[in-house]
Amino acid sequence: MPKILMSGNDAIAEGALRAGCSFYAGYPITPQNELTAYMANNMQKRGGVFIQAEAEVAAINMVFGASAAGARSMTSSSSPGISLKQEGISYIAGAELPAVIVNIMRGGPGLGNIAPSQSDYFQATRSGGHGDYHCIVLAPASVQESYDLTYLAFNLADKYRAPAIILGDGMLGQMMEPLELKNQSPCLAGRQAKPKTKPWALTGCAGRKANVVKSFYLKEGDLEKLNLKLQKKYQEITAKEQRWEELFLDDARVVLVAYGSMARIARAAVKTLRGKGRRVGLVRPVSLWPFPKKAFARPKNKYLVVEMSYGQMLEDVQLALCGEAKIEFLGRSGGGVPSEEEIILKINKIYNG
Amino acid sequence: MDRIYSHPQSLRDVPTHYCPGCGHGLAHRLIAEAVDELGLREQVIAVAPVGCAVIAYDYWDFDCSEAAHGRALAVATGIKRVRPQNIVFTYQGDGDLAAIGTNETIHAANRGENLTVFFINNAVYGMTGGQMAPTTLLNQKTSTTPEGRNAQFQGYPLKISEMLALLPGVKYIERVSLGSAQDITKTKKAIKKAFMNQIEGIGFSLVEMLSPCPTYWGLSPCESLDWIKNIMAKEFPLGVIK
Amino acid sequence: MPRIIINKDKCKGCLLCVSACPQGLIMIEGGFNLRGVKPVKFKPGGKCSGCALCALMCPDCCIEVYK
């Protein structure tokens, strides 16, 4: 299969289109603007709908509507814009609608900067809006994976009727790499829901009872019932959808844990250290929610969590290991990216300790 | 003997949660009648607001979506764009449409979305307990303007319909009232026109209904109708705005 | 002769129909309905013209008109 050169942002957009995404609404924000532009260039040509919304808030609610009407729908943004979308994401989760939300993270808090960052991990994995819900969160670490995981995100969102987040960062979004467009059809799967596959969708009530898409349950006990249903779904997702990559775990004395762009640097450090005879391994979570606890089922001695944040995924690693291993942390944020040298230095410090 | 007046098929035969004399019941019924008479029941998709009419979908017997507060027109845009063959309308109060959702309202109108909007203006927030609305009249007492709305501090009643009429994307705006039998008949005609505009692809159409809220106006239902006629309609003149 | 049927348990007692009837043929009933309000009733012996203004004004769809 021939490969083409593409940026992470473009690869996400192309992956979405090939997954049959037929509705995109977004509002420009750096560093994800290429994604919006790609959709503007391609969505209509392929029979879908592109809207540059008046705001992030409108964009996510347009996605709510398009999804309620049965279309595979997506919005994308970067950290501050994703904060604005949180209310809408909560409604999407509550109404059990599938949707894909892309966050190409930048530095925060506040307006922050446009440098790559991983400081929205908590927001993505802990339900950033109100209520007891979760989004499926997938973290690509390459352009190829940006494409593949976006495709997967649409399938998982539909399967579980839940919002799915692609959590990338500015580095990944801007990076150019060869991409294989796999065997997926370049045509849209069809703009409109087939009533058989989405019997809950709003299509007009011809030949059936009226459908209602809602997250409002005022009658005593009803909202608890919805929540129990959601929790059951989340348990199923947690059991079935943990994804991760591991490297040299068998004999590892120290295991690096990193995701997304950070994992690329961590992998380089692991390879350099292996070249020097250091028994170092890597766990790269691909699904951040559900967190791949299974990758920590047989704990090694020591772990080093590396993030472009001051320790967010760290908490999930701590929970997964439950005190059964020593955990060290290396993190920078606000535009700082832990370098290979910093990682190697830290490993050397803890390797024999 | 023929039954010449009964509740429409598109309106479920259930009691509503609205207060006695509330205009929402009337507006729901008129919309349901229009949907039936135009044969749209199996085609229509409604977007309910947050506000007193939040559970409008429990009363209408056709496909409905909820929307976050103020976002009805964004949700409706999403629905209509992916299903242009359906007839999509929003039903929004003054808070939903003209305060928290002003942005969505103006931009959906400016894009000229082929949507139908029913805007219930009762000059007060009912669901949360009678607070000031953007359309609250000057000197009107509410729980957040206990001395009456004062332009110096709270600004003026917002005439969103007149504002929207300036936009080229907007094709039809009429302000009607639920204050008398004659006005109700006119309201129904306006509702039908707003639906027909969408059917014919003409574009963004909005019907603003001056609607009674006896509970938070502190008036009896009958006095409320007089208040619409004698006071509210002076600030919000009835008629075709565009 | 035209007549109306009032669903008295749906009635919220707003009395908009009372003022709508040009002939004043709708009145408050003595007792309470299931909602705990005093519903309206058609005046015994009244001659309804079937104008349906009462039904038009009823916010709760409680009135059916036959002609």
XYZ file of C-alpha atoms in Angstrom:
662
model
C 0.000 0.000 0.000
C 1.515 3.368 -0.999
C 2.068 5.938 1.719
C 1.403 9.643 1.600
C 2.914 12.418 3.673
C 0.441 14.036 6.018
C 0.237 16.021 9.239
C -1.396 14.588 12.340
C -4.234 17.087 12.088
C -4.929 16.169 8.444
C -4.695 12.470 9.250
C -7.365 12.806 11.926
C -9.638 14.584 9.462
C -9.069 11.990 6.744
C -9.597 9.172 9.235
C -12.887 10.740 10.244
C -14.058 11.124 6.655
C -13.202 7.534 5.865
C -15.030 6.397 8.979
C -18.151 7.962 7.498
C -18.136 11.190 9.462
C -20.615 13.353 7.595
C -20.945 16.302 9.938
C -18.209 18.541 11.246
C -18.606 21.786 13.139
C -15.677 23.661 14.598
C -14.242 27.010 15.543
C -10.684 27.980 14.679
C -8.056 27.643 17.383
C -4.333 26.946 17.151
C -2.790 24.357 16.960
C -5.586 22.382 15.292
C -6.591 24.741 12.470
C -5.349 22.412 9.718
C -7.983 19.908 10.789
C -10.800 22.416 10.397
C -9.396 23.567 7.048
C -9.120 19.955 5.845
C -12.763 19.425 6.689
C -13.709 22.668 4.935
C -11.873 21.446 1.834
C -13.145 17.909 1.800
C -16.378 17.432 3.721
C -18.764 18.961 1.237
C -17.015 17.370 -1.742
C -17.738 14.008 -0.169
C -21.364 14.716 0.558
C -21.120 15.787 4.175
C -21.724 18.997 6.078
C -19.055 21.431 7.247
C -19.968 24.367 9.460
C -17.626 26.979 10.859
C -19.589 27.636 14.009
C -19.891 30.967 15.794
C -18.290 29.478 18.885
C -17.038 26.264 20.433
C -20.253 26.036 22.395
C -22.374 26.187 19.261
C -20.102 23.684 17.493
C -20.485 20.973 20.125
C -24.244 21.513 20.243
C -24.461 21.269 16.455
C -22.657 17.959 16.823
C -25.272 16.995 19.430
C -28.022 17.739 16.899
C -26.367 15.988 13.960
C -25.665 12.963 16.105
C -29.235 12.945 17.431
C -30.338 12.875 13.799
C -28.166 9.805 13.242
C -25.068 11.183 11.502
C -21.498 10.358 12.465
C -20.421 13.732 13.789
C -17.269 15.379 14.978
C -15.846 18.588 16.346
C -12.260 19.504 17.076
C -10.523 22.149 19.105
C -7.646 22.805 21.431
C -7.576 23.107 25.208
C -9.387 26.424 25.922
C -11.973 25.581 23.277
C -12.430 22.110 24.720
C -13.140 23.677 28.106
C -15.992 25.561 26.451
C -17.374 22.356 25.002
C -17.589 20.530 28.311
C -21.255 21.287 28.945
C -22.147 19.938 25.520
C -20.067 16.808 26.032
C -21.901 16.175 29.294
C -25.235 16.447 27.454
C -23.975 14.099 24.727
C -22.970 11.552 27.366
C -26.274 11.982 29.216
C -28.342 11.637 26.067
C -26.221 8.606 25.071
C -25.235 10.016 21.730
C -22.163 8.952 19.814
C -19.776 11.750 18.842
C -16.062 12.267 18.330
C -14.288 15.221 19.908
C -10.690 15.993 19.036
C -8.495 17.883 21.476
C -5.097 18.928 20.107
C -3.828 20.061 23.483
C -1.914 23.282 24.077
C -0.440 24.883 27.161
C -2.656 26.062 29.977
C -4.189 27.152 32.266
C -6.104 30.082 30.838
C -5.172 31.164 27.369
C -1.803 29.520 28.061
C 0.207 29.234 24.889
C 0.202 27.231 21.692
C 2.994 24.857 22.654
C 2.277 21.130 22.955
C 1.039 19.999 26.320
C -0.675 17.088 28.032
C -2.295 18.980 30.828
C -5.890 18.211 29.800
C -5.565 14.562 30.824
C -7.714 15.006 33.915
C -10.345 16.935 31.973
C -10.539 14.237 29.298
C -10.472 11.158 31.500
C -12.411 12.372 34.554
C -15.504 13.711 32.796
C -14.655 17.355 32.214
C -18.255 18.472 32.435
C -20.839 17.921 35.146
C -22.195 14.530 36.109
C -20.988 10.946 36.443
C -19.912 10.120 32.934
C -16.895 9.110 30.928
C -15.674 9.672 27.435
C -13.666 7.021 25.667
C -10.248 8.674 25.314
C -7.717 7.567 22.704
C -4.208 9.015 22.503
C -2.366 8.614 19.200
C 1.422 8.804 19.136
C 2.004 8.984 15.387
C 0.348 10.307 12.263
C -0.656 6.763 11.312
C -2.239 6.263 14.691
C -3.998 9.626 14.465
C -5.733 8.247 11.419
C -6.353 4.735 12.769
C -7.590 5.787 16.194
C -9.976 8.374 14.758
C -11.487 5.636 12.632
C -11.736 3.453 15.719
C -13.190 6.294 17.789
C -16.219 6.526 15.497
C -16.829 2.805 15.748
C -16.522 2.780 19.529
C -18.710 5.888 19.879
C -21.451 4.232 17.835
C -21.053 0.867 19.534
C -21.387 2.286 23.026
C -23.446 5.388 22.207
C -20.898 7.510 24.024
C -18.638 10.442 23.224
C -15.081 9.533 22.251
C -12.142 11.915 22.519
C -8.982 11.913 20.437
C -6.395 13.425 22.750
C -3.410 14.674 20.804
C -1.122 17.631 21.232
C 0.280 20.444 19.154
C 3.424 18.475 18.341
C 1.497 15.532 16.937
C -0.995 17.727 15.126
C 1.691 19.611 13.241
C 4.075 16.718 12.633
C 4.352 15.305 9.094
C 4.814 11.555 8.677
C 4.081 8.909 6.070
C 0.556 7.574 6.337
C -1.033 4.486 4.891
C -4.695 5.077 4.162
C -5.487 1.390 4.776
C -8.295 -0.216 2.846
C -11.074 1.965 3.991
C -13.385 3.397 1.396
C -12.692 7.015 0.444
C -16.453 7.592 0.195
C -18.719 8.540 3.013
C -20.669 5.715 4.537
C -23.788 7.767 3.942
C -24.971 10.970 5.452
C -28.076 9.633 7.057
C -28.645 7.021 9.661
C -30.097 3.763 8.628
C -33.045 3.424 10.982
C -32.090 -0.185 11.637
C -28.652 0.675 12.938
C -29.766 3.696 14.938
C -33.402 3.107 15.879
C -33.179 5.858 18.497
C -32.253 8.584 15.997
C -34.538 11.491 15.222
C -35.694 10.902 11.683
C -39.389 11.723 11.916
C -41.796 9.301 13.552
C -43.166 7.649 10.374
C -44.154 4.070 11.166
C -42.939 4.127 14.744
C -43.468 5.812 18.088
C -41.960 9.261 18.546
C -38.296 9.262 19.578
C -36.976 11.634 22.205
C -33.298 12.438 22.702
C -32.778 13.804 26.189
C -30.745 13.715 29.359
C -33.394 15.197 31.655
C -35.047 12.840 34.131
C -37.085 14.668 36.700
C -39.165 11.827 38.087
C -37.781 10.382 41.273
C -35.552 7.408 40.586
C -35.360 7.883 36.816
C -32.029 9.689 36.769
C -30.503 7.110 39.053
C -31.693 4.453 36.606
C -29.993 6.276 33.739
C -26.820 6.574 35.773
C -26.823 2.880 36.625
C -27.236 2.117 32.940
C -24.305 4.403 32.112
C -22.152 2.798 34.806
C -22.886 -0.656 33.420
C -21.816 0.557 30.004
C -18.623 2.044 31.445
C -17.836 -1.262 33.158
C -18.198 -3.039 29.836
C -15.961 -0.501 28.106
C -13.394 -0.822 30.896
C -13.372 -4.597 30.503
C -13.181 -4.655 26.717
C -11.504 -1.545 25.417
C -8.177 -1.163 27.222
C -5.452 -0.545 24.674
C -1.742 -0.072 25.109
C 1.639 -0.786 23.564
C 4.472 -2.320 25.519
C 8.154 -2.582 24.823
C 10.822 -4.758 26.522
C 8.716 -5.484 29.585
C 9.949 -9.027 30.169
C 13.231 -8.192 31.828
C 12.639 -4.513 32.597
C 13.915 -3.127 35.886
C 12.484 0.288 35.179
C 9.370 0.787 33.095
C 8.722 4.119 31.475
C 5.071 5.098 31.166
C 4.169 7.788 28.658
C 1.481 8.460 26.060
C 1.088 10.473 22.874
C 4.014 12.596 21.691
C 5.719 12.108 25.028
C 5.842 8.361 24.391
C 7.875 8.960 21.229
C 10.590 10.636 23.265
C 10.290 7.989 25.964
C 10.695 5.277 23.323
C 13.847 6.938 22.017
C 15.205 7.026 25.570
C 14.389 3.350 26.067
C 16.235 2.411 22.869
C 19.281 4.482 23.800
C 19.360 2.968 27.286
C 18.922 -0.567 25.945
C 21.924 0.124 23.717
C 23.863 0.771 26.892
C 22.652 -2.424 28.501
C 20.063 -0.843 30.771
C 17.015 -3.080 31.240
C 14.387 -0.474 30.586
C 10.859 -1.028 29.218
C 7.949 1.072 28.109
C 4.200 1.021 28.599
C 2.384 3.385 26.270
C -1.307 3.723 27.107
C -3.284 4.107 23.883
C -6.647 4.278 25.582
C -6.466 6.775 28.436
C -10.013 6.022 29.434
C -10.429 3.218 30.013
C -6.914 3.336 31.443
C -5.038 0.133 30.517
C -4.742 -1.226 34.034
C -4.152 -4.645 32.524
C -0.712 -3.447 31.408
C 0.191 -3.171 35.094
C -1.249 -6.512 36.172
C 2.200 -7.973 36.861
C 4.034 -5.058 38.416
C 7.719 -4.514 37.762
C 10.055 -3.034 40.326
C 10.081 0.581 39.322
C 8.112 2.845 37.074
C 8.925 6.247 35.697
C 5.918 8.218 34.483
C 6.788 10.967 32.015
C 4.259 13.579 30.989
C 3.957 17.046 29.537
C 2.094 17.948 32.712
C 2.851 17.966 36.404
C 1.470 14.504 36.995
C -1.995 13.687 35.730
C -1.718 10.240 34.163
C 0.585 9.603 37.115
C -2.503 9.183 39.289
C -3.874 6.438 37.053
C -0.560 4.617 37.173
C -0.609 4.911 40.959
C -4.144 3.534 41.042
C -3.232 0.704 38.683
C -0.206 -0.305 40.725
C -1.883 0.159 44.073
C 1.374 0.649 45.962
C 2.988 -2.505 44.540
C 5.856 -0.737 42.845
C 7.965 2.351 43.247
C 6.767 5.149 41.009
C 8.861 8.100 39.966
C 7.718 11.058 37.949
C 9.210 13.398 35.422
C 7.045 16.140 34.035
C 7.156 19.574 32.481
C 4.341 21.731 31.278
C 3.512 25.158 29.878
C 5.539 24.436 26.772
C 8.313 22.488 28.457
C 8.842 19.016 27.005
C 10.923 16.463 28.942
C 13.843 15.637 26.671
C 15.445 12.265 25.974
C 18.476 13.434 27.967
C 16.345 14.398 30.961
C 14.641 11.011 30.873
C 17.958 9.171 30.631
C 19.373 11.206 33.494
C 16.367 10.377 35.656
C 16.511 6.676 34.793
C 20.211 6.531 35.579
C 19.466 8.093 38.935
C 16.784 5.585 39.902
C 18.058 2.497 38.047
C 20.146 1.121 40.911
C 18.340 2.911 43.721
C -73.148 15.541 15.587
C -69.585 16.360 14.530
C -66.744 17.061 16.865
C -65.511 20.455 15.717
C -62.874 21.053 18.355
C -60.721 18.510 20.103
C -57.098 18.134 21.008
C -54.816 17.539 18.023
C -53.218 14.163 17.288
C -49.742 15.638 17.719
C -50.518 16.620 21.298
C -50.619 13.797 23.811
C -53.729 13.630 25.937
C -51.904 14.178 29.220
C -52.114 16.962 31.766
C -49.281 19.471 31.484
C -47.207 20.785 34.388
C -47.932 24.384 33.432
C -49.615 26.800 35.836
C -53.275 27.718 35.307
C -53.598 30.171 32.439
C -50.018 29.673 31.223
C -49.457 30.460 27.557
C -47.251 27.430 26.933
C -50.266 25.145 26.823
C -51.835 27.328 24.139
C -48.633 27.580 22.132
C -48.056 23.807 22.308
C -51.575 23.171 21.085
C -51.413 25.671 18.234
C -48.130 24.194 17.004
C -49.563 20.671 17.253
C -52.654 21.756 15.331
C -50.519 23.333 12.614
C -48.360 20.194 12.389
C -51.482 18.054 11.988
C -53.165 20.328 9.495
C -50.045 20.506 7.340
C -49.592 16.722 7.599
C -46.141 17.064 9.126
C -46.366 14.820 12.171
C -44.158 12.056 10.753
C -41.666 14.509 9.343
C -41.258 17.030 12.088
C -38.388 17.149 14.601
C -38.754 19.586 17.486
C -36.035 20.987 19.705
C -37.227 21.793 23.210
C -35.508 24.458 25.289
C -34.421 24.721 28.883
C -37.025 26.746 30.697
C -40.637 26.080 31.584
C -41.122 24.181 28.310
C -38.189 21.855 28.986
C -40.391 18.773 28.825
C -42.375 19.865 25.776
C -41.351 16.464 24.348
C -43.618 14.813 26.917
C -46.556 16.689 25.386
C -45.881 16.587 21.652
C -46.261 13.247 19.984
C -43.502 13.512 17.398
C -39.696 13.270 17.370
C -38.050 15.720 19.767
C -34.622 16.575 21.048
C -33.596 18.412 24.142
C -30.965 21.120 23.959
C -28.702 22.668 26.554
C -29.888 26.072 27.741
C -29.676 28.498 24.840
C -28.382 25.968 22.335
C -31.626 24.953 20.665
C -30.719 26.621 17.381
C -27.279 24.999 17.305
C -28.880 21.595 17.895
C -31.543 22.341 15.283
C -28.840 23.397 12.805
C -27.128 20.039 13.270
C -30.378 18.130 12.784
C -31.589 20.082 9.765
C -28.250 20.019 7.967
C -28.027 16.237 8.101
C -31.745 15.672 7.500
C -32.895 18.473 5.199
C -36.004 16.497 4.269
C -37.354 16.812 7.826
C -39.126 19.857 9.203
C -37.164 21.106 12.188
C -38.322 23.711 14.657
C -37.160 25.115 17.946
C -39.404 26.236 20.761
C -37.610 28.703 23.005
C -38.370 31.093 25.807
C -37.005 34.595 26.216
C -34.090 33.448 28.369
C -33.153 30.612 26.054
C -33.409 32.603 22.839
C -32.542 36.148 23.847
C -30.183 35.852 26.837
C -28.043 32.749 27.220
C -28.589 31.719 23.600
C -28.340 35.087 21.843
C -25.184 34.019 20.052
C -26.736 30.859 18.636
C -29.902 32.757 17.715
C -28.141 35.517 15.807
C -25.785 33.216 13.968
C -28.364 30.594 12.989
C -30.467 33.480 11.666
C -27.485 35.030 9.923
C -26.586 31.746 8.255
C -30.150 31.718 7.031
C -30.730 28.210 8.341
C -33.952 26.836 6.891
C -35.512 26.487 10.324
C -38.693 27.508 12.073
C -38.410 29.192 15.455
C -41.178 29.678 17.990
C -40.174 32.272 20.520
C -42.281 32.489 23.654
C -41.893 35.930 25.172
C -43.491 36.242 28.592
C -41.118 38.880 29.928
C -40.071 36.780 32.905
C -38.198 33.608 33.863
C -40.854 31.153 34.934
C -38.977 27.936 35.594
C -36.496 29.393 38.050
C -39.013 31.448 39.968
C -39.814 34.738 38.295
C -36.497 36.470 37.659
C -35.843 39.233 35.158
C -35.797 38.204 31.495
C -34.088 40.163 28.736
C -37.601 41.110 27.657
C -38.812 42.222 31.094
C -40.483 45.621 30.771
C -39.145 48.758 32.441
C -40.548 49.058 35.966
C -41.756 45.446 35.854
C -41.130 43.770 39.199
C -39.432 40.399 39.228
C -37.587 38.520 41.948
C -34.283 39.975 40.702
C -35.692 43.450 40.018
C -37.700 43.856 43.223
C -38.058 47.611 42.662
C -38.907 47.128 39.017
C -36.543 46.971 36.051
C -34.436 50.104 35.999
C -32.818 50.991 32.674
C -29.858 52.526 34.471
C -28.869 49.220 35.995
C -30.647 46.534 33.996
C -30.863 48.019 30.530
C -33.904 47.903 28.315
C -36.327 45.214 27.144
C -34.477 43.435 24.349
C -36.263 43.492 21.018
C -34.555 40.533 19.482
C -37.120 40.128 16.708
C -36.434 43.644 15.447
C -32.699 42.984 15.714
C -32.973 39.758 13.736
C -35.061 41.450 11.072
C -31.934 43.382 10.051
C -30.222 40.187 8.927
C -30.471 39.235 5.254
C -30.621 35.534 6.209
C -33.939 36.062 7.979
C -36.993 35.666 5.760
C -39.978 36.014 8.033
C -40.553 37.406 11.501
C -43.924 38.095 13.008
C -44.862 39.062 16.535
C -48.196 37.700 17.640
C -50.013 37.367 20.915
C -51.858 34.717 22.874
C -53.913 37.436 24.552
C -57.311 36.957 22.920
C -59.257 34.545 20.728
C -58.661 36.762 17.724
C -54.925 36.937 18.425
C -54.761 33.195 18.896
C -56.273 32.691 15.457
C -53.643 35.027 14.004
C -50.931 33.175 15.903
C -51.964 29.902 14.323
C -51.744 31.465 10.865
C -48.258 32.765 11.635
C -47.178 29.325 12.872
C -48.403 27.744 9.658
C -46.644 30.348 7.553
C -43.401 29.750 9.408
C -43.703 26.014 8.712
C -44.639 26.601 5.078
C -41.559 28.766 4.633
C -39.402 25.864 5.698
C -41.298 23.403 3.510
C -40.814 25.703 0.527
C -37.152 26.254 1.380
C -37.626 29.981 1.886
C -35.516 30.074 5.021
C -35.238 31.246 8.595
C -38.636 32.105 10.036
C -39.473 33.179 13.559
C -42.779 33.704 15.308
C -42.580 35.623 18.576
C -45.578 34.995 20.800
C -46.414 37.347 23.647
C -47.496 34.809 26.193
C -49.124 35.101 29.607
C -47.336 34.117 32.810
C -50.032 34.814 35.426
C -47.981 33.260 38.227
C -44.967 35.559 37.944
C -46.856 38.574 36.754
C -48.906 38.342 39.945
C -52.128 38.565 37.965
C -55.102 36.313 37.360
C -55.155 34.528 33.992
C -57.787 36.953 32.705
C -55.893 40.005 33.972
C -52.780 38.604 32.293
C -54.460 38.692 28.919
C -55.394 42.327 29.513
C -51.812 43.071 30.528
C -50.540 41.659 27.218
C -53.036 43.769 25.301
C -52.693 47.018 27.227
C -49.084 47.048 28.381
C -46.842 44.396 26.876
C -47.979 44.914 23.288
C -47.164 48.622 23.637
C -43.514 47.738 24.228
C -43.591 44.822 21.802
C -45.899 45.894 18.959
C -47.690 43.084 17.158
C -47.481 42.452 13.449
C -45.200 41.257 10.685
C -41.730 42.622 11.402
C -40.217 41.177 8.254
C -77.990 21.496 19.434
C -74.242 22.255 19.727
C -72.635 21.322 22.978
C -69.292 21.208 24.739
C -67.718 18.517 26.859
C -65.349 19.661 29.586
C -62.672 17.290 30.858
C -63.074 18.434 34.417
C -60.104 16.562 35.855
C -57.712 18.211 33.396
C -59.155 21.645 34.164
C -56.829 23.925 36.131
C -59.493 26.494 36.861
C -57.853 29.374 34.989
C -61.314 30.578 33.920
C -60.165 31.852 30.505
C -63.082 29.942 28.976
C -65.510 31.665 31.327
C -64.592 35.070 29.983
C -64.327 33.760 26.418
C -67.918 32.506 26.190
C -69.918 35.298 24.549
C -73.058 34.046 26.255
C -71.583 33.499 29.695
C -72.527 29.828 29.661
C -69.494 28.485 31.512
C -69.335 28.708 35.297
C -67.279 27.455 38.223
C -68.397 24.125 39.590
C -69.000 23.757 43.272
C -66.653 20.877 44.142
C -62.997 20.084 43.598
C -61.516 17.883 40.872
C -58.653 15.385 41.142
C -56.132 18.225 40.813
C -57.668 19.923 43.821
C -59.002 22.894 41.908
C -62.534 24.001 41.252
C -63.121 23.140 37.604
C -65.613 24.815 35.293
C -68.866 23.375 34.050
C -71.436 24.220 31.430
C -74.372 26.157 32.790
C -77.345 23.769 33.072
C -79.969 24.620 30.474
C -77.660 26.995 28.561
C -77.905 27.148 24.766
C -74.426 26.678 23.278
C -73.915 28.200 19.817
C -70.857 26.016 19.101
C -68.588 29.028 18.492
C -65.685 27.105 20.119
C -64.115 30.251 21.592
C -63.893 28.493 24.961
C -61.935 25.621 23.427
C -59.748 28.044 21.518
C -58.808 29.850 24.734
C -58.317 26.773 26.922
C -54.561 26.377 27.550
C -55.053 22.794 28.646
C -57.145 21.301 25.872
C -59.956 20.431 28.268
C -62.866 21.339 26.025
C -64.314 19.433 23.094
C -66.965 21.097 20.956
C -69.688 19.242 19.055
C -71.983 20.744 16.469
